[in-house]
Amino acid sequence: MGQIDNDWLPALSGEFKKPYYKDLFYFVQDEYKKNKVYPPKEDIFNAFHYTPLSKVKVVIIGQDPYHNYNQAHGLCFSVPKSQPEIPPSLKNIYKEIEEEYGFRPPNHGCLTKWAEEGVLMLNAVLTVRAHNANSHAGKGWEQFTDACIKAVNDIDRPVVYMLWGGPARKKAAMLNNPKHLILEAPHPSPLSAYRGFFGCNHFKLANEFLEKNGLEPIDWRID
């Protein structure tokens, strides 16, 4: 199922020993054997590989991976450069950034650059059966990713959370670190972006907060 081998490991190693994680591990292994599952096994933990815990500046929380061919690669909202279509929610994210900064949207949807700059792009559920959204919900991933969010909450330095849509906004209840900034808005999906995601100004607000606290801002431009 892939491994975490950077500074996330001490923070999460206790989870790997819990009964729920053992059940989750065998469930996911079985799913990969019997069904088409996304992302590829080696990409499940990409959010952690690209963004070590010590580098986290911003957290974006998604729901579960894209469930069509060659879309999911372990970062929420992101697709590989080889994917010709930019997903609709990501198009709206690009629109909001263009409105805030004037940056021209890229012609692809790969967000690894953000991850490498300190944006943890974490789905609440890290695997999905092909063409079956939320098919791996309720199997244990939520408990694991909540432990990840708690590990970030415990960081003794400023961090920004961007919570978009109902499921992500519920995570605010576990965030109680006074050094951190919580930003909430509707989901960037075409169904809800016009209800307050557009105009939320989250990308500028995040950078203003980071700079105010002596941290390097995120360069939201994608080449």
mmCIF file of C-alpha atoms in Angstrom:
data_model
loop_
_atom_site.group_PDB
_atom_site.id
_atom_site.type_symbol
_atom_site.label_atom_id
_atom_site.label_comp_id
_atom_site.label_asym_id
_atom_site.label_seq_id
_atom_site.Cartn_x
_atom_site.Cartn_y
_atom_site.Cartn_z
ATOM 1 C CA MET A 1 0.000 0.000 0.000
ATOM 2 C CA GLY A 2 3.016 2.290 -0.129
ATOM 3 C CA GLN A 3 4.918 3.664 2.832
ATOM 4 C CA ILE A 4 5.500 6.943 4.635
ATOM 5 C CA ASP A 5 9.207 7.389 5.292
ATOM 6 C CA ASN A 6 9.753 11.055 6.201
ATOM 7 C CA ASP A 7 8.975 13.096 9.333
ATOM 8 C CA TRP A 8 5.294 12.151 9.164
ATOM 9 C CA LEU A 9 6.242 8.663 10.356
ATOM 10 C CA PRO A 10 6.819 9.488 14.063
ATOM 11 C CA ALA A 11 3.541 11.445 14.136
ATOM 12 C CA LEU A 12 1.527 8.630 12.525
ATOM 13 C CA SER A 13 3.315 5.436 13.573
ATOM 14 C CA GLY A 14 0.830 4.898 16.403
ATOM 15 C CA GLU A 15 -2.009 4.742 13.869
ATOM 16 C CA PHE A 16 -0.391 1.849 11.998
ATOM 17 C CA LYS A 17 -0.616 -0.277 15.156
ATOM 18 C CA LYS A 18 -4.331 0.292 15.768
ATOM 19 C CA PRO A 19 -6.950 -2.372 14.891
ATOM 20 C CA TYR A 20 -8.817 -0.059 12.483
ATOM 21 C CA TYR A 21 -5.668 0.451 10.408
ATOM 22 C CA LYS A 22 -5.030 -3.286 10.177
ATOM 23 C CA ASP A 23 -8.594 -3.748 8.883
ATOM 24 C CA LEU A 24 -8.144 -0.833 6.469
ATOM 25 C CA PHE A 25 -4.839 -2.221 5.197
ATOM 26 C CA TYR A 26 -6.342 -5.634 4.369
ATOM 27 C CA PHE A 27 -9.445 -4.058 2.833
ATOM 28 C CA VAL A 28 -7.359 -1.845 0.531
ATOM 29 C CA GLN A 29 -4.990 -4.699 -0.416
ATOM 30 C CA ASP A 30 -8.006 -6.843 -1.322
ATOM 31 C CA GLU A 31 -9.590 -4.036 -3.358
ATOM 32 C CA TYR A 32 -6.439 -3.568 -5.444
ATOM 33 C CA LYS A 33 -6.394 -7.320 -6.158
ATOM 34 C CA LYS A 34 -10.073 -7.619 -7.111
ATOM 35 C CA ASN A 35 -11.000 -4.232 -8.604
ATOM 36 C CA LYS A 36 -9.600 -1.246 -10.433
ATOM 37 C CA VAL A 37 -8.651 1.227 -7.701
ATOM 38 C CA TYR A 38 -7.239 4.757 -7.838
ATOM 39 C CA PRO A 39 -4.732 6.244 -7.316
ATOM 40 C CA PRO A 40 -1.966 3.762 -8.224
ATOM 41 C CA LYS A 41 -0.682 2.060 -5.050
ATOM 42 C CA GLU A 42 2.606 3.941 -5.109
ATOM 43 C CA ASP A 43 0.749 7.294 -5.142
ATOM 44 C CA ILE A 44 -1.591 6.748 -2.161
ATOM 45 C CA PHE A 45 0.615 8.722 0.241
ATOM 46 C CA ASN A 46 1.895 11.362 -2.198
ATOM 47 C CA ALA A 47 0.479 14.215 -0.089
ATOM 48 C CA PHE A 48 2.891 13.175 2.680
ATOM 49 C CA HIS A 49 5.837 12.482 0.349
ATOM 50 C CA TYR A 50 5.636 15.895 -1.334
ATOM 51 C CA THR A 51 4.876 17.864 1.852
ATOM 52 C CA PRO A 52 6.790 16.735 4.947
ATOM 53 C CA LEU A 53 5.147 17.646 8.254
ATOM 54 C CA SER A 54 7.911 20.137 9.044
ATOM 55 C CA LYS A 55 7.201 21.989 5.769
ATOM 56 C CA VAL A 56 3.389 22.300 6.055
ATOM 57 C CA LYS A 57 2.206 25.908 5.709
ATOM 58 C CA VAL A 58 -1.259 25.450 4.194
ATOM 59 C CA VAL A 59 -3.711 22.531 4.403
ATOM 60 C CA ILE A 60 -6.371 21.939 1.727
ATOM 61 C CA ILE A 61 -8.797 19.099 2.478
ATOM 62 C CA GLY A 62 -10.655 17.183 -0.245
ATOM 63 C CA GLN A 63 -13.161 14.354 -0.012
ATOM 64 C CA ASP A 64 -11.897 11.305 -1.919
ATOM 65 C CA PRO A 65 -9.746 10.723 -5.016
ATOM 66 C CA TYR A 66 -10.929 11.228 -8.586
ATOM 67 C CA HIS A 67 -12.363 7.935 -9.766
ATOM 68 C CA ASN A 68 -11.715 8.041 -13.518
ATOM 69 C CA TYR A 69 -8.655 6.761 -15.385
ATOM 70 C CA ASN A 70 -5.373 8.653 -14.930
ATOM 71 C CA GLN A 71 -6.798 11.397 -12.705
ATOM 72 C CA ALA A 72 -5.964 10.607 -9.066
ATOM 73 C CA HIS A 73 -2.319 10.791 -8.025
ATOM 74 C CA GLY A 74 -2.518 11.304 -4.286
ATOM 75 C CA LEU A 75 -3.054 15.078 -4.053
ATOM 76 C CA CYS A 76 -6.578 16.437 -3.624
ATOM 77 C CA PHE A 77 -7.911 18.484 -6.580
ATOM 78 C CA SER A 78 -4.757 17.679 -8.615
ATOM 79 C CA VAL A 79 -4.380 15.508 -11.734
ATOM 80 C CA PRO A 80 -1.183 14.406 -13.524
ATOM 81 C CA LYS A 81 0.170 16.573 -16.335
ATOM 82 C CA SER A 82 -0.636 13.736 -18.748
ATOM 83 C CA GLN A 83 -4.367 14.230 -18.034
ATOM 84 C CA PRO A 84 -5.786 16.405 -20.853
ATOM 85 C CA GLU A 85 -8.826 17.607 -18.883
ATOM 86 C CA ILE A 86 -8.636 19.971 -15.915
ATOM 87 C CA PRO A 87 -11.393 18.923 -13.455
ATOM 88 C CA PRO A 88 -14.229 21.472 -13.030
ATOM 89 C CA SER A 89 -13.501 22.221 -9.341
ATOM 90 C CA LEU A 90 -9.847 22.878 -10.137
ATOM 91 C CA LYS A 91 -10.852 25.180 -13.009
ATOM 92 C CA ASN A 92 -12.791 27.210 -10.437
ATOM 93 C CA ILE A 93 -9.814 27.243 -8.070
ATOM 94 C CA TYR A 94 -7.710 28.622 -10.925
ATOM 95 C CA LYS A 95 -10.411 31.233 -11.651
ATOM 96 C CA GLU A 96 -10.349 32.423 -8.043
ATOM 97 C CA ILE A 97 -6.544 32.669 -8.052
ATOM 98 C CA GLU A 98 -6.682 34.605 -11.327
ATOM 99 C CA GLU A 99 -9.217 36.988 -9.777
ATOM 100 C CA GLU A 100 -7.048 37.490 -6.685
ATOM 101 C CA TYR A 101 -3.627 37.716 -8.314
ATOM 102 C CA GLY A 102 -4.127 38.072 -12.055
ATOM 103 C CA PHE A 103 -2.186 34.851 -12.664
ATOM 104 C CA ARG A 104 -3.042 33.242 -15.980
ATOM 105 C CA PRO A 105 -4.412 29.703 -15.454
ATOM 106 C CA PRO A 106 -2.091 26.890 -16.628
ATOM 107 C CA ASN A 107 -3.087 24.373 -19.293
ATOM 108 C CA HIS A 108 -2.809 21.397 -16.928
ATOM 109 C CA GLY A 109 -4.021 20.411 -13.468
ATOM 110 C CA CYS A 110 -0.876 19.121 -11.747
ATOM 111 C CA LEU A 111 -0.414 20.800 -8.352
ATOM 112 C CA THR A 112 2.812 19.131 -7.194
ATOM 113 C CA LYS A 113 4.491 22.577 -7.211
ATOM 114 C CA TRP A 114 2.138 23.736 -4.450
ATOM 115 C CA ALA A 115 2.773 20.531 -2.480
ATOM 116 C CA GLU A 116 6.529 21.073 -2.690
ATOM 117 C CA GLU A 117 6.056 24.643 -1.392
ATOM 118 C CA GLY A 118 4.239 23.471 1.723
ATOM 119 C CA VAL A 119 0.593 23.005 0.705
ATOM 120 C CA LEU A 120 -0.655 19.720 2.162
ATOM 121 C CA MET A 121 -3.353 18.552 -0.261
ATOM 122 C CA LEU A 122 -5.077 15.843 1.722
ATOM 123 C CA ASN A 123 -8.172 13.872 0.829
ATOM 124 C CA ALA A 124 -10.211 12.574 3.776
ATOM 125 C CA VAL A 125 -10.283 9.172 2.006
ATOM 126 C CA LEU A 126 -7.130 8.133 0.138
ATOM 127 C CA THR A 127 -8.395 5.431 -2.259
ATOM 128 C CA VAL A 128 -11.483 4.819 -4.403
ATOM 129 C CA ARG A 129 -12.868 2.107 -6.671
ATOM 130 C CA ALA A 130 -12.926 3.088 -10.346
ATOM 131 C CA HIS A 131 -16.055 5.002 -11.418
ATOM 132 C CA ASN A 132 -17.572 4.696 -7.930
ATOM 133 C CA ALA A 133 -17.228 7.883 -5.884
ATOM 134 C CA ASN A 134 -16.959 7.464 -2.104
ATOM 135 C CA SER A 135 -16.712 3.670 -2.473
ATOM 136 C CA HIS A 136 -13.916 3.512 0.127
ATOM 137 C CA ALA A 137 -15.586 5.886 2.575
ATOM 138 C CA GLY A 138 -16.237 4.506 6.059
ATOM 139 C CA LYS A 139 -13.455 1.913 5.859
ATOM 140 C CA GLY A 140 -10.975 3.636 8.166
ATOM 141 C CA TRP A 141 -9.287 6.260 6.008
ATOM 142 C CA GLU A 142 -11.196 9.050 7.762
ATOM 143 C CA GLN A 143 -9.762 8.022 11.137
ATOM 144 C CA PHE A 144 -6.265 7.980 9.655
ATOM 145 C CA THR A 145 -6.526 11.362 7.924
ATOM 146 C CA ASP A 146 -8.090 12.891 11.046
ATOM 147 C CA ALA A 147 -4.927 11.784 12.867
ATOM 148 C CA CYS A 148 -2.919 13.604 10.169
ATOM 149 C CA ILE A 149 -4.976 16.769 10.653
ATOM 150 C CA LYS A 150 -4.491 16.507 14.433
ATOM 151 C CA ALA A 151 -0.726 16.179 13.894
ATOM 152 C CA VAL A 152 -0.785 19.455 11.941
ATOM 153 C CA ASN A 153 -2.985 21.059 14.597
ATOM 154 C CA ASP A 154 -0.238 20.276 17.128
ATOM 155 C CA ILE A 155 2.453 22.131 15.136
ATOM 156 C CA ASP A 156 3.767 25.044 17.197
ATOM 157 C CA ARG A 157 3.899 27.559 14.356
ATOM 158 C CA PRO A 158 1.409 29.304 12.036
ATOM 159 C CA VAL A 159 -0.490 27.094 9.587
ATOM 160 C CA VAL A 160 -3.463 27.982 7.344
ATOM 161 C CA TYR A 161 -6.396 25.619 6.745
ATOM 162 C CA MET A 162 -8.597 26.067 3.673
ATOM 163 C CA LEU A 163 -11.836 24.212 4.403
ATOM 164 C CA TRP A 164 -14.098 24.137 1.355
ATOM 165 C CA GLY A 165 -17.530 22.520 1.456
ATOM 166 C CA GLY A 166 -19.474 20.812 4.234
ATOM 167 C CA PRO A 167 -17.294 17.724 4.916
ATOM 168 C CA ALA A 168 -14.079 19.777 5.031
ATOM 169 C CA ARG A 169 -15.639 22.480 7.202
ATOM 170 C CA LYS A 170 -16.605 19.871 9.805
ATOM 171 C CA LYS A 171 -12.869 19.392 10.418
ATOM 172 C CA ALA A 172 -12.767 22.863 12.012
ATOM 173 C CA ALA A 173 -14.088 21.274 15.226
ATOM 174 C CA MET A 174 -10.745 19.519 15.794
ATOM 175 C CA LEU A 175 -8.627 22.618 15.090
ATOM 176 C CA ASN A 176 -7.916 24.532 18.285
ATOM 177 C CA ASN A 177 -4.373 25.845 17.879
ATOM 178 C CA PRO A 178 -4.477 29.632 18.399
ATOM 179 C CA LYS A 179 -1.407 30.083 16.177
ATOM 180 C CA HIS A 180 -3.298 28.758 13.152
ATOM 181 C CA LEU A 181 -5.733 30.398 10.712
ATOM 182 C CA ILE A 182 -8.937 28.638 9.596
ATOM 183 C CA LEU A 183 -10.527 29.797 6.336
ATOM 184 C CA GLU A 184 -13.935 28.398 5.338
ATOM 185 C CA ALA A 185 -15.917 28.645 2.092
ATOM 186 C CA PRO A 186 -18.321 26.652 -0.089
ATOM 187 C CA HIS A 187 -16.799 23.946 -2.268
ATOM 188 C CA PRO A 188 -15.263 25.082 -5.606
ATOM 189 C CA SER A 189 -17.487 22.621 -7.486
ATOM 190 C CA PRO A 190 -19.583 24.223 -10.261
ATOM 191 C CA LEU A 191 -22.634 23.328 -8.116
ATOM 192 C CA SER A 192 -21.554 25.562 -5.233
ATOM 193 C CA ALA A 193 -18.674 27.871 -6.250
ATOM 194 C CA TYR A 194 -21.064 30.784 -6.884
ATOM 195 C CA ARG A 195 -22.375 30.545 -3.312
ATOM 196 C CA GLY A 196 -19.216 32.053 -1.856
ATOM 197 C CA PHE A 197 -16.122 30.226 -3.087
ATOM 198 C CA PHE A 198 -15.696 32.855 -5.781
ATOM 199 C CA GLY A 199 -14.574 35.976 -3.969
ATOM 200 C CA CYS A 200 -13.432 34.128 -0.828
ATOM 201 C CA ASN A 201 -9.919 35.604 -1.256
ATOM 202 C CA HIS A 202 -8.416 32.598 0.535
ATOM 203 C CA PHE A 203 -5.160 32.520 -1.423
ATOM 204 C CA LYS A 204 -4.308 36.127 -0.602
ATOM 205 C CA LEU A 205 -5.512 35.790 2.992
ATOM 206 C CA ALA A 206 -3.284 32.741 3.451
ATOM 207 C CA ASN A 207 -0.223 34.540 2.129
ATOM 208 C CA GLU A 208 -0.903 37.684 4.151
ATOM 209 C CA PHE A 209 -1.102 35.547 7.286
ATOM 210 C CA LEU A 210 2.109 33.663 6.466
ATOM 211 C CA GLU A 211 4.010 36.886 5.712
ATOM 212 C CA LYS A 212 2.681 38.580 8.859
ATOM 213 C CA ASN A 213 4.159 35.679 10.802
ATOM 214 C CA GLY A 214 7.547 35.864 9.093
ATOM 215 C CA LEU A 215 7.016 32.907 6.750
ATOM 216 C CA GLU A 216 7.589 32.716 3.009
ATOM 217 C CA PRO A 217 4.261 33.012 1.126
ATOM 218 C CA ILE A 218 3.062 30.371 -1.338
ATOM 219 C CA ASP A 219 3.609 31.166 -5.009
ATOM 220 C CA TRP A 220 0.216 30.105 -6.350
ATOM 221 C CA ARG A 221 1.379 30.318 -9.980
ATOM 222 C CA ILE A 222 1.504 26.986 -11.819
ATOM 223 C CA ASP A 223 3.865 26.931 -14.827
#
